[in-house]
CSV table of C-alpha atoms and ligand atoms in Angstrom, one decimal:
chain,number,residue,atom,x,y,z
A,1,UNK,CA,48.8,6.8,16.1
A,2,UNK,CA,48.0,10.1,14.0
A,3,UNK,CA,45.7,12.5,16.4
A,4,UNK,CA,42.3,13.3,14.8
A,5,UNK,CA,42.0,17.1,13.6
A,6,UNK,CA,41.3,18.6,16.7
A,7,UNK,CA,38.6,20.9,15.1
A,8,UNK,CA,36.4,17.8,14.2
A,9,UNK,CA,37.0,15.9,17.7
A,10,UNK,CA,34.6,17.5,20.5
A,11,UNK,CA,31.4,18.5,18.2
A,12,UNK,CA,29.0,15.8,19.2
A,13,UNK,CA,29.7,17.0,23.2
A,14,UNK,CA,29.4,20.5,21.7
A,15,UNK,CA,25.7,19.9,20.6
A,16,UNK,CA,23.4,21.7,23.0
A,17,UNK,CA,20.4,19.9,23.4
A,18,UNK,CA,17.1,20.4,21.5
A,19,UNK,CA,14.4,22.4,22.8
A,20,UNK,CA,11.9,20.7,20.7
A,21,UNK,CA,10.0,17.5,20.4
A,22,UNK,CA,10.6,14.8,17.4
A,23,UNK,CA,7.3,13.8,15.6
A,24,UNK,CA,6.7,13.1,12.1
A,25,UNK,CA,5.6,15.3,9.1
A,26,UNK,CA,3.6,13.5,6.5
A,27,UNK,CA,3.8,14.7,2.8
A,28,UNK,CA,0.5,14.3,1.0
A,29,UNK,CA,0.1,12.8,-2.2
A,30,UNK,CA,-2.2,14.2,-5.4
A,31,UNK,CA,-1.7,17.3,-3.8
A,32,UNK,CA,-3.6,18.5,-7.0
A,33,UNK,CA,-7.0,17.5,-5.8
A,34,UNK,CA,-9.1,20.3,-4.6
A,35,UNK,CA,-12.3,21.4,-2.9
A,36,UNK,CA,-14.1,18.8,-1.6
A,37,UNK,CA,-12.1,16.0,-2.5
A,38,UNK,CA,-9.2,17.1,-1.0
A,39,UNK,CA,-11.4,17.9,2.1
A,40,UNK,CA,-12.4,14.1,1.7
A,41,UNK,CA,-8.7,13.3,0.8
A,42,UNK,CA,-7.1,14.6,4.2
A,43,UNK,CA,-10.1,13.3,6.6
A,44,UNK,CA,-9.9,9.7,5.2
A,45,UNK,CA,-6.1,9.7,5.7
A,46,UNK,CA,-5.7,11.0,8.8
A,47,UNK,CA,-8.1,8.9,9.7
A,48,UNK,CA,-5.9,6.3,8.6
A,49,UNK,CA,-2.7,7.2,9.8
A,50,UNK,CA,-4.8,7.0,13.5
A,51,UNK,CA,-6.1,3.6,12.9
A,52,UNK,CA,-2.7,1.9,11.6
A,53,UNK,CA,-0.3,3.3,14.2
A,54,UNK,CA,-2.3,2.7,16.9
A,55,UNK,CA,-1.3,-1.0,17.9
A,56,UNK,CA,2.2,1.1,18.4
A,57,UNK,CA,1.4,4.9,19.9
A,58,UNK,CA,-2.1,7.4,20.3
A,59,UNK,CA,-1.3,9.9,18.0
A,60,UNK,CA,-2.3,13.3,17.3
A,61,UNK,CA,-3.0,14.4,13.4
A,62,UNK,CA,-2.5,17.5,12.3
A,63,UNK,CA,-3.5,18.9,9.1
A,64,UNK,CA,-2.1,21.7,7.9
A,65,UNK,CA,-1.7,22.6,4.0
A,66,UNK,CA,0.0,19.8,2.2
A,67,UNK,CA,1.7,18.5,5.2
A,68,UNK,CA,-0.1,16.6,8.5
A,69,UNK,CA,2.1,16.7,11.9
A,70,UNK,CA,2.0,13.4,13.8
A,71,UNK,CA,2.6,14.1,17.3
A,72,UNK,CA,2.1,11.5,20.4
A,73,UNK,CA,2.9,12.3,23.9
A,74,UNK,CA,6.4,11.3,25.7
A,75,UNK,CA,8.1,10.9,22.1
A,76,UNK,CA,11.0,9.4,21.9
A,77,UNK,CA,13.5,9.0,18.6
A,78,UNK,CA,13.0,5.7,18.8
A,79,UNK,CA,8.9,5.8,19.2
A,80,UNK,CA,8.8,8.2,16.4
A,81,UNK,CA,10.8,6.1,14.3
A,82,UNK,CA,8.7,2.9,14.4
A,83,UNK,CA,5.5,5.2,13.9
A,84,UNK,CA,7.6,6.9,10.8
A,85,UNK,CA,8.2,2.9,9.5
A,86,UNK,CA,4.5,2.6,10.0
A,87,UNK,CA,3.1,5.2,8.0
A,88,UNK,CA,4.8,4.4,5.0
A,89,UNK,CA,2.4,2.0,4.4
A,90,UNK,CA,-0.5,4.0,4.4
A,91,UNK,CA,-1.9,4.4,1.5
A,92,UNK,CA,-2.1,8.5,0.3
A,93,UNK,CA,1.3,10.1,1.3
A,94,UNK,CA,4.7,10.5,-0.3
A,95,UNK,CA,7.2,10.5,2.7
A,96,UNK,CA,7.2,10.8,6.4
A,97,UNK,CA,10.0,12.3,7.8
A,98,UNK,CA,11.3,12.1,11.4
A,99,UNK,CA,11.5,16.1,12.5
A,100,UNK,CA,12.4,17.7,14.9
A,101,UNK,CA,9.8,20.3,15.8
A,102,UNK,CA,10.8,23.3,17.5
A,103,UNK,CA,9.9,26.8,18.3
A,104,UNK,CA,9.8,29.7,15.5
A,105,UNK,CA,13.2,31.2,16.9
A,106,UNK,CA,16.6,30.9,14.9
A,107,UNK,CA,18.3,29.2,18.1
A,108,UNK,CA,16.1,26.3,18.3
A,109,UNK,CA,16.7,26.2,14.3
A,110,UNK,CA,20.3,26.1,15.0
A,111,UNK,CA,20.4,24.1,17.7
A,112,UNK,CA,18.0,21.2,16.3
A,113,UNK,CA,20.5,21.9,12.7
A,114,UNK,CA,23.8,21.1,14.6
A,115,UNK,CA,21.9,18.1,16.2
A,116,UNK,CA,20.9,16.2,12.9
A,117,UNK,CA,24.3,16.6,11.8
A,118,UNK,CA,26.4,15.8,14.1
A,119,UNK,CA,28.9,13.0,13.1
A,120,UNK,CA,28.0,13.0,9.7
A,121,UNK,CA,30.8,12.7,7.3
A,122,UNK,CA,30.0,14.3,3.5
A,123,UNK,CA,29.2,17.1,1.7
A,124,UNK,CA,25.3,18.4,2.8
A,125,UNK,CA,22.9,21.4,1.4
A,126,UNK,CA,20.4,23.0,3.9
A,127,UNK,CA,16.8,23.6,1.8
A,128,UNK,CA,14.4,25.6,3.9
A,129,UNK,CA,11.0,26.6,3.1
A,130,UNK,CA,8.9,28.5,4.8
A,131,UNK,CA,5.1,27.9,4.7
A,132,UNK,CA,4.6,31.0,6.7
A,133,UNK,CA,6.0,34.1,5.1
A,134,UNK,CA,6.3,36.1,8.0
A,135,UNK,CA,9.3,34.1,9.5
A,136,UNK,CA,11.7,37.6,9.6
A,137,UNK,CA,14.5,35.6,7.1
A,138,UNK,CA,13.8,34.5,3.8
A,139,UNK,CA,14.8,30.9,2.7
A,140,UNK,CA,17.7,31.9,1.0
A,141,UNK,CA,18.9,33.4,4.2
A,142,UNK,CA,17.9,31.0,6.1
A,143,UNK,CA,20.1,28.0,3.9
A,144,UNK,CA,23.3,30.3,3.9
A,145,UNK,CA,23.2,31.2,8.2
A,146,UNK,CA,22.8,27.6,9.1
A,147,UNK,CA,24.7,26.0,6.2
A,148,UNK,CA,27.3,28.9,7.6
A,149,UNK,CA,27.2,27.8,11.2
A,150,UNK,CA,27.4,23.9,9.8
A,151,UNK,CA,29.8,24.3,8.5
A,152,UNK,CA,32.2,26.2,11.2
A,153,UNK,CA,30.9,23.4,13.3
A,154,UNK,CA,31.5,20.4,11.6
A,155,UNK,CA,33.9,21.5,8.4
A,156,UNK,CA,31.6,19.6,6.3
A,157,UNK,CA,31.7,21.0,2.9
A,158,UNK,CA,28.5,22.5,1.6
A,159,UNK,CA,27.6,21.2,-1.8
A,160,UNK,CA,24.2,22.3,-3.1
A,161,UNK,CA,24.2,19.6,-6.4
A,162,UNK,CA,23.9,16.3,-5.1
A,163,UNK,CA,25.0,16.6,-1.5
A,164,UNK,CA,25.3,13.3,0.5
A,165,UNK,CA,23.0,15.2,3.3
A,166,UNK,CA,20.2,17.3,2.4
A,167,UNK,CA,19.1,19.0,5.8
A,168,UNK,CA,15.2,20.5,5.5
A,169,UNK,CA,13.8,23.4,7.5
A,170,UNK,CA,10.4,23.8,7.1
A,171,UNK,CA,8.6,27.0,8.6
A,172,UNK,CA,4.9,26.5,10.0
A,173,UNK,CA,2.3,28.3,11.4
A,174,UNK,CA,3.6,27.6,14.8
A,175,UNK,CA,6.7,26.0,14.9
A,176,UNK,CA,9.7,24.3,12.8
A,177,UNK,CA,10.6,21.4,11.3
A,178,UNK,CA,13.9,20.6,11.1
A,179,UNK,CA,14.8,17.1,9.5
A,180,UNK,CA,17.4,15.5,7.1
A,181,UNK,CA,16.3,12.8,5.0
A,182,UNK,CA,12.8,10.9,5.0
A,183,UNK,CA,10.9,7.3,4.0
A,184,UNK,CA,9.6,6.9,0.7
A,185,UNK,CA,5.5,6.2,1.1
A,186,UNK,CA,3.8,4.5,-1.4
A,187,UNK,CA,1.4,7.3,-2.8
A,188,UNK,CA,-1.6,7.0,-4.4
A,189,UNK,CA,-5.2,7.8,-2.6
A,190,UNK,CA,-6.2,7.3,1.3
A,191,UNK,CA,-8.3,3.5,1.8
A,192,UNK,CA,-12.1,3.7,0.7
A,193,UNK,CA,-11.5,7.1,-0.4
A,194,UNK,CA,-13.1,5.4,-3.9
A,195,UNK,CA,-15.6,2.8,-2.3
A,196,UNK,CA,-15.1,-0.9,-2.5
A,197,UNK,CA,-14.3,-4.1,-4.0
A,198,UNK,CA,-13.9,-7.8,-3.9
A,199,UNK,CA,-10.1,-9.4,-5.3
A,200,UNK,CA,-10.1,-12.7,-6.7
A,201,UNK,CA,-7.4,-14.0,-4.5
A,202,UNK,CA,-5.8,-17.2,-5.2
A,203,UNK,CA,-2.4,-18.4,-3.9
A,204,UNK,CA,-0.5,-16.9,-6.8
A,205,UNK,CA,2.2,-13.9,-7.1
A,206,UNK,CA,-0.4,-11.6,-9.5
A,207,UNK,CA,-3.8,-11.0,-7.4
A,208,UNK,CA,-2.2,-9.7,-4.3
A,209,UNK,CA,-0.2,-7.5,-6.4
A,210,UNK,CA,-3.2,-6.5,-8.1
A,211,UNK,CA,-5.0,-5.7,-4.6
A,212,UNK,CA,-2.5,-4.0,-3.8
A,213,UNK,CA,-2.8,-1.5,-7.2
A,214,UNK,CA,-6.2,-0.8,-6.2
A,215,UNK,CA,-5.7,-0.1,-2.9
A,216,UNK,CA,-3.2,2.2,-3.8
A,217,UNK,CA,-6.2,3.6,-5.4
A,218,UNK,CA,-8.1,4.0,-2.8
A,219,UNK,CA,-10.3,0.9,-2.7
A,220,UNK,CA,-10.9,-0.5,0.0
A,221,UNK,CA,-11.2,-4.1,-0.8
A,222,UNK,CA,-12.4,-7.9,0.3
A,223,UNK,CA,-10.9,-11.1,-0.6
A,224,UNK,CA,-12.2,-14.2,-2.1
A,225,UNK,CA,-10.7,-17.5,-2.4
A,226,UNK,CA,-11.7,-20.8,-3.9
A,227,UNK,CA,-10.0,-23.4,-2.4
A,228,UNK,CA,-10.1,-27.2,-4.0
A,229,UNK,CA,-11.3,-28.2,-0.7
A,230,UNK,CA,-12.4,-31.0,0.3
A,231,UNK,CA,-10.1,-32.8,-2.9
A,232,UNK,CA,-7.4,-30.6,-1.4
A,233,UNK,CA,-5.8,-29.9,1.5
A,234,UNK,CA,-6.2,-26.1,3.5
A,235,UNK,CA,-2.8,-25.3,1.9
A,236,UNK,CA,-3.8,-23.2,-0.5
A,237,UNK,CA,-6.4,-21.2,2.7
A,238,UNK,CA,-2.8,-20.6,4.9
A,239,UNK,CA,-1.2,-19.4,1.7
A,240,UNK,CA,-4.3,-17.0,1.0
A,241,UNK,CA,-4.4,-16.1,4.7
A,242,UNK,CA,-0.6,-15.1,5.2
A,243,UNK,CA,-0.8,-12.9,1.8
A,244,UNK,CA,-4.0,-11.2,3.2
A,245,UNK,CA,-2.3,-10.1,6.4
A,246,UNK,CA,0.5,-9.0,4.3
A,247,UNK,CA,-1.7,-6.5,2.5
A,248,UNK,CA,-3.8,-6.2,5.1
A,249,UNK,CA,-0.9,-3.3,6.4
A,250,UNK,CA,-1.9,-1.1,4.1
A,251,UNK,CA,-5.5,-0.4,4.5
A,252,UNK,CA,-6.5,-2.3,8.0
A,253,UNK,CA,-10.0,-4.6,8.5
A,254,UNK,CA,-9.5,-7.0,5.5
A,255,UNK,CA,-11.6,-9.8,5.0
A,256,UNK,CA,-10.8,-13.1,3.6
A,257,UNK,CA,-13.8,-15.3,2.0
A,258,UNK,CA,-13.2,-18.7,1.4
A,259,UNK,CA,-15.2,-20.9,-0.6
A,260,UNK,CA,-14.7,-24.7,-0.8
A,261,UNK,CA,-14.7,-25.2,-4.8
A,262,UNK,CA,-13.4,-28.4,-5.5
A,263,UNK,CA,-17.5,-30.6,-5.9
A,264,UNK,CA,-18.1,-27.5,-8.2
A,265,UNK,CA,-14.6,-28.6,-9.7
A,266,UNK,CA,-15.8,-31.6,-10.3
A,267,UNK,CA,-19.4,-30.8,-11.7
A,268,UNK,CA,-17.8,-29.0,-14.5
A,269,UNK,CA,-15.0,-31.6,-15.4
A,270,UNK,CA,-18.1,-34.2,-16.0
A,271,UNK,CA,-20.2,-31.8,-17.1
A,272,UNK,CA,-17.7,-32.5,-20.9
A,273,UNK,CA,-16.5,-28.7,-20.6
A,274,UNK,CA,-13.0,-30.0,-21.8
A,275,UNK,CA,-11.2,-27.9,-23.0
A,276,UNK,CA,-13.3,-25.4,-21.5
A,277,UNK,CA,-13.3,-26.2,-18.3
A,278,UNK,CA,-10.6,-23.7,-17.6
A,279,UNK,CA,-12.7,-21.0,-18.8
A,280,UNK,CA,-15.8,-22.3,-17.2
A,281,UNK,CA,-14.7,-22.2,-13.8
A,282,UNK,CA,-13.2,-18.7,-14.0
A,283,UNK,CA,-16.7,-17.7,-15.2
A,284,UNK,CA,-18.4,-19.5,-12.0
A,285,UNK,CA,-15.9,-18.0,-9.7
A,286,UNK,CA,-16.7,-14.2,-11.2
A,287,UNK,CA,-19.9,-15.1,-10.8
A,288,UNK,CA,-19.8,-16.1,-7.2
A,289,UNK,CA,-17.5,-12.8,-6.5
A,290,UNK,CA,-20.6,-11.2,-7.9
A,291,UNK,CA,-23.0,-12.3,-5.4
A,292,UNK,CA,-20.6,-12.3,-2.6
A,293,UNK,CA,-19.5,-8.4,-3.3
A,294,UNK,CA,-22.8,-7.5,-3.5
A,295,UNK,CA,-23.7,-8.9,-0.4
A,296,UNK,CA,-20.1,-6.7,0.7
A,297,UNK,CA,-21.8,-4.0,-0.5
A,298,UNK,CA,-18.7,-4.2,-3.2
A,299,UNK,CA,-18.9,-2.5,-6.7
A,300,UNK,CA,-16.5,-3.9,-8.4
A,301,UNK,CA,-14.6,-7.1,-8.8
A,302,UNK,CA,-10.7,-7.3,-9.2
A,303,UNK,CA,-8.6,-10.1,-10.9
A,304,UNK,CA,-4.9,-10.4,-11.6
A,305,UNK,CA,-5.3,-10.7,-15.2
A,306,UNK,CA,-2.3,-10.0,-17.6
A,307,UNK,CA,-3.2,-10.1,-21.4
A,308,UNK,CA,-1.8,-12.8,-23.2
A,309,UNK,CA,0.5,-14.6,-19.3
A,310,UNK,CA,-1.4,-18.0,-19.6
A,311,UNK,CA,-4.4,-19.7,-21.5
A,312,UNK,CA,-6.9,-18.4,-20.1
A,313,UNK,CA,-5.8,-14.6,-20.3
A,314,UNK,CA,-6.2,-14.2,-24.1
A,315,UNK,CA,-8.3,-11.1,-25.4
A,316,UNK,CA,-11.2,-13.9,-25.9
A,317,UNK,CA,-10.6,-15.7,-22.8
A,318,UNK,CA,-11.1,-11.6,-21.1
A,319,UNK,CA,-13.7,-11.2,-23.2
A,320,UNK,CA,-15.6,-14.0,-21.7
A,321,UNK,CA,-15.3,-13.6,-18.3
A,322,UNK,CA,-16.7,-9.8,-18.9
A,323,UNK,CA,-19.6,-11.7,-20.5
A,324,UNK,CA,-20.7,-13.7,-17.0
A,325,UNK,CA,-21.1,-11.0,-15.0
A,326,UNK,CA,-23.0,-7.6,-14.8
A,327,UNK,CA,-20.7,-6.0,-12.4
A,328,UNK,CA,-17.1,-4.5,-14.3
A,329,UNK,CA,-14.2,-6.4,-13.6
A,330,UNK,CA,-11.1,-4.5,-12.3
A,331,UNK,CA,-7.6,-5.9,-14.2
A,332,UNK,CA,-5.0,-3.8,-12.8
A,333,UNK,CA,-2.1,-5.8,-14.2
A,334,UNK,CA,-3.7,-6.1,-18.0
A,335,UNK,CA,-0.6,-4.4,-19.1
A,336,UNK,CA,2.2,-5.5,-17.5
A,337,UNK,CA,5.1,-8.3,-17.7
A,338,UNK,CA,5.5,-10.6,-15.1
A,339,UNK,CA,9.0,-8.9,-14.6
A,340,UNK,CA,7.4,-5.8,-13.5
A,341,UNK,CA,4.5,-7.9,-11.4
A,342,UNK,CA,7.7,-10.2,-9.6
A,343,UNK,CA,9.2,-7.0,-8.8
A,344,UNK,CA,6.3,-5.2,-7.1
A,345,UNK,CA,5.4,-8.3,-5.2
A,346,UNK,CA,8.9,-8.3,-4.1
A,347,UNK,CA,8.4,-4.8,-2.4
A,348,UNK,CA,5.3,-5.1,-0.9
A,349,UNK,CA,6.8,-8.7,0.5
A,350,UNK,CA,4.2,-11.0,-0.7
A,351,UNK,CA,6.3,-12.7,-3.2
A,352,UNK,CA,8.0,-15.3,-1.2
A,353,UNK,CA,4.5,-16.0,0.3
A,354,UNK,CA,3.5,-16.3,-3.1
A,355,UNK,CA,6.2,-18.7,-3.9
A,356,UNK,CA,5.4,-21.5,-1.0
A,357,UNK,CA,4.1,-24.4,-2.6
A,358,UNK,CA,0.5,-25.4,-2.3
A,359,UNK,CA,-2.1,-27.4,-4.6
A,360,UNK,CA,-4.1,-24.6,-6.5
A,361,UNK,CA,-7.6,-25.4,-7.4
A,362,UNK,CA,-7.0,-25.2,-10.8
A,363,UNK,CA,-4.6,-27.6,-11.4
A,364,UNK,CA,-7.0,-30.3,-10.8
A,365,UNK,CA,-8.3,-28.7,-13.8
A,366,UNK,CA,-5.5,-28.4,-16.4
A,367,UNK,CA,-6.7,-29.5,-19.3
A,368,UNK,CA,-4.2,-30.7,-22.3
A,369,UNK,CA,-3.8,-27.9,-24.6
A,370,UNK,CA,-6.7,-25.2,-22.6
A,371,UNK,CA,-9.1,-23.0,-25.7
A,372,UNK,CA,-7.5,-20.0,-26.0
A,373,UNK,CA,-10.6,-19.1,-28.4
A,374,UNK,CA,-13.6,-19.7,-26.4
A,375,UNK,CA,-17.1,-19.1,-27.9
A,376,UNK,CA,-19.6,-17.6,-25.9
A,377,UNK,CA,-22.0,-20.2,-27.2
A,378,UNK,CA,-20.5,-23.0,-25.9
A,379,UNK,CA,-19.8,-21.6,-22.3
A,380,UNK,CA,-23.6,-20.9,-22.2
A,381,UNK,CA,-24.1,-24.0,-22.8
A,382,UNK,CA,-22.3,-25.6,-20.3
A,383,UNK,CA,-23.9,-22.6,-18.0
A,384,UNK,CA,-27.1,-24.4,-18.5
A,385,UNK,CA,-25.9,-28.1,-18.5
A,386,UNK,CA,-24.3,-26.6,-14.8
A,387,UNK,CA,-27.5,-24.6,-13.8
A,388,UNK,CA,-24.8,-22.0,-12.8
A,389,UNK,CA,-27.5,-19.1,-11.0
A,390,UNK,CA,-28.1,-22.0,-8.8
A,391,UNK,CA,-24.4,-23.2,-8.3
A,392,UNK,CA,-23.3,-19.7,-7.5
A,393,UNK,CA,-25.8,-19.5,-4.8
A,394,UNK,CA,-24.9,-22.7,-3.3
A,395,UNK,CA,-20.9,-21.5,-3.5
A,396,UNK,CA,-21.9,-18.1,-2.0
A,397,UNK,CA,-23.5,-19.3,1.0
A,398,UNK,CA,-20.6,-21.5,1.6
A,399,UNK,CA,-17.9,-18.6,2.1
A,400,UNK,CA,-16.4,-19.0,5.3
A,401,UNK,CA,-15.3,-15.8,6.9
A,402,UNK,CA,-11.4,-14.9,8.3
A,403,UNK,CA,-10.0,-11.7,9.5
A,404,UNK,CA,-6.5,-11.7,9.1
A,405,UNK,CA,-4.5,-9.0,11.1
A,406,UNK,CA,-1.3,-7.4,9.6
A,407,UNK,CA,1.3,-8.0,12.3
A,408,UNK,CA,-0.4,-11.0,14.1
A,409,UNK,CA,1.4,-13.8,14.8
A,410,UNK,CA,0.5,-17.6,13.9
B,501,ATP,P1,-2.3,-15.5,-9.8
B,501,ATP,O1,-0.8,-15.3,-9.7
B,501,ATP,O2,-3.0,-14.3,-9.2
B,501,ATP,O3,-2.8,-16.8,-9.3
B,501,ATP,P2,-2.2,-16.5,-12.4
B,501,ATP,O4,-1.2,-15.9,-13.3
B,501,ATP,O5,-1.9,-17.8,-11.8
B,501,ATP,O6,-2.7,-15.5,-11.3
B,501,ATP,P3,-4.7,-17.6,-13.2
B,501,ATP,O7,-4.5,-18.7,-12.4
B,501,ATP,O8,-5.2,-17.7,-14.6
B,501,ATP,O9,-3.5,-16.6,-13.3
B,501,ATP,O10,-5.7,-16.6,-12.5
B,501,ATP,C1,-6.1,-15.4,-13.0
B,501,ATP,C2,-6.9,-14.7,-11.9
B,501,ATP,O11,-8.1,-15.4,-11.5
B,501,ATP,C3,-6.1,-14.5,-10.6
B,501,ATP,O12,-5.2,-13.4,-10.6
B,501,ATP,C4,-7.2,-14.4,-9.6
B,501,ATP,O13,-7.7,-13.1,-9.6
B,501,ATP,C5,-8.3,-15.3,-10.1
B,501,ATP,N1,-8.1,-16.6,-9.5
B,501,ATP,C6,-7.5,-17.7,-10.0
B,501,ATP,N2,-7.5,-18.8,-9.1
B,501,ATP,C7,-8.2,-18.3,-8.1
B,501,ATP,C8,-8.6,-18.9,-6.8
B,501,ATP,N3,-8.3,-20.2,-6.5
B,501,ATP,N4,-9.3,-18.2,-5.9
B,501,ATP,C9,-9.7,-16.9,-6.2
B,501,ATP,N5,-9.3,-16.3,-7.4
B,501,ATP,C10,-8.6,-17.0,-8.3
B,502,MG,MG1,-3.1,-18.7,-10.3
């Protein structure tokens, strides 16, 4: 049997140990905001970064500029890892990277250095930064003495274009961080950083993607569902439940409304809305969302509208569900292919949740050949024949309250 290079043998036993502790260091996102806002910015997200990791560790927030330091007592790698996992789904930051974070010397640097790379195989490129100016080496020295002393340790090749490890130092106020790699977060703006509103949830793949758009952009946000109960079974509530506590990891608190639709169902088949009926019930349901978000103290309503997917989601069709409401109606989807819509709900894992069979309300409704062209006229007509104001009322005071919990059982 050949003998391994003896040079690359005994490292790992070499590595002294760190003098430091691992935590996690957050990278904002729209770092561009400033004043206030970014004042309003960093409070709301630490505040959310507290609140999300907390069924897992107490942690400590940090801010600093651009960066937060998450640090929790008695870390271990393996604690900080599942709180790294965890903040990634906070809306608001760009990566969270495990670090190491150790004392403003150049042999903690080193030793924490020879500790993340240890039995790594590759090429690798130390990047340091220094976010405090007085450190004694500048970055460029500070890549070329550890890359250097990686190198005699290891033999790994340095290779500054596209190195298979990238090894960050990152020079603080008061410390270190020393960390290779990181987690992707999702972006976007901190939860109820721009006030609130109510989605229009059914069962489908394109509302919980569209919640989860406008989360991103910093709604906070309820959920509404119209079930076809009692001419349905609760299929379609599970189904509405499981995606809420999907999304419900990225902002915390949700809400799930649920109204029994199916008599109103029914009033608007025999009211002869035919082949309007499609359109007429989307109008009723807007209008309910209306009374239920204000009641929410909600300013906005949300829908997973794509111009020109089905019947119902021509220009006209849009047109006139703007027209039954006074509150603006959020589509964040208006643009996009259901490719693009499958793919996102994919990521944030509500797409096989989505796919689970279940009796939507509406296909009690599916009309042969649905108006693609509906007049306004018409719709207020059946509006009156319906004595919608009063209908709404009646559906709004039905809702039925859940609070599914992201990572709940059942
Ligand atoms: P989805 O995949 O979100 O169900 P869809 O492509 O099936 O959308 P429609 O059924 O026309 O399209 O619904 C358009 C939008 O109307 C939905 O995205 C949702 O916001 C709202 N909506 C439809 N059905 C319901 C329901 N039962 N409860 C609440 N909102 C609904
Ligand atoms: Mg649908």
């Amino acid at each position: 049997m050949p003998t391994l290079d003896a040079e690359t043998v005994p490292v790992r036993e070499q590595v002294p140990a760190v003098d430091g502790e691992p935590c996690v260091l957050i990278k904002l996102g729209e770092v561009v905001l400033k004043g206030k806002n970014r004042e309003q910015f960093e409070r709301r997200l630490a505040d959310n970064v507290r609140l999300a990791v907390r069924p897992i560790a107490r942690v400590d927030v940090i801010r600093r500029h651009g960066v937060f330091i998450v640090r929790t007592k008695d870390a271990t790698a393996e604690l900080v890892d599942r709180i790294a996992m965890r903040i990634t789904d906070v809306m608001g930051i760009v990566w969270a990277h495990r670090a190491w974070r150790v004392g403003k010397d150049l042999a903690s640097v080193e030793r924490a250095a020879l500790e993340l790379m240890a039995g790594r195989t590759g090429s690798f490129a130390v990047r340091s930064r220094r976010r405090d100016k007085r450190f004694p080496m500048t970055s460029t020295e500070l890549d070329r003495h550890i890359g250097g002393m990686i190198n005699d340790a290891y033999g790994q090749p340095v290779r500054l274009k596209r190195p298979d490890h990238t090894l960050s130092i990152e020079v603080d106020r008061d410390e270190v961080f020393v960390f290779s790699g990181g987690l992707p977060g999702q972006g976007g703006l901190p939860v109820g950083m721009s006030g609130r509103g109510l989605v229009l949830m059914s069962g489908g793949i394109d509302s919980p993607v569209a919640a989860y758009r406008m989360m991103r952009r910093g709604l906070r946000v309820d959920f509404l569902h119209f079930s076809g109960m009692p001419f349905t079974g609760p299929e379609s509530i599970y189904k509405a439940y499981a995606l809420v506590r999907e999304l419900d990891k990225f902002q915390g608190g949700s809400r799930l409304l649920v109204v029994p639709f199916g008599k109103a169902q029914q009033q608007i088949k025999t009211s002869g809305a035919d082949k309007l009926a499609v359109i007429a019930q989307r109008r009723l349901m807007l209008r309910t969302g209306e009374l239920v978000a204000r009641r929410l103290k909600g300013a906005t309503l949300i829908t997973g509208d794509a111009l020109g997917q089905v019947s119902s989601q021509t220009l006209t069709n849009i047109t006139a569900q703007d027209d039954a409401v006074r509150m603006p109606i959020l589509r964040p989807l208006i643009g996009m292919d259901k490719i693009e819509i499958m793919d996102q709900a994919r990521r944030i894992k509500t797409l096989t949740i989505s796919e689970l069979p279940d009796e939507d309300c509406c296909s009690m409704l599916a009309p042969l050949g649905a108006e693609t062209r509906a007049k306004l006229e018409d719709l207020h007509q059946i509006d009156k024949r319906l004595d919608v104001e009063e209908l709404a009322e009646q559906l709004a005071d039905s809702v039925q309250e859940h609070r599914p919990v992201y990572g709940d059982a059942g």
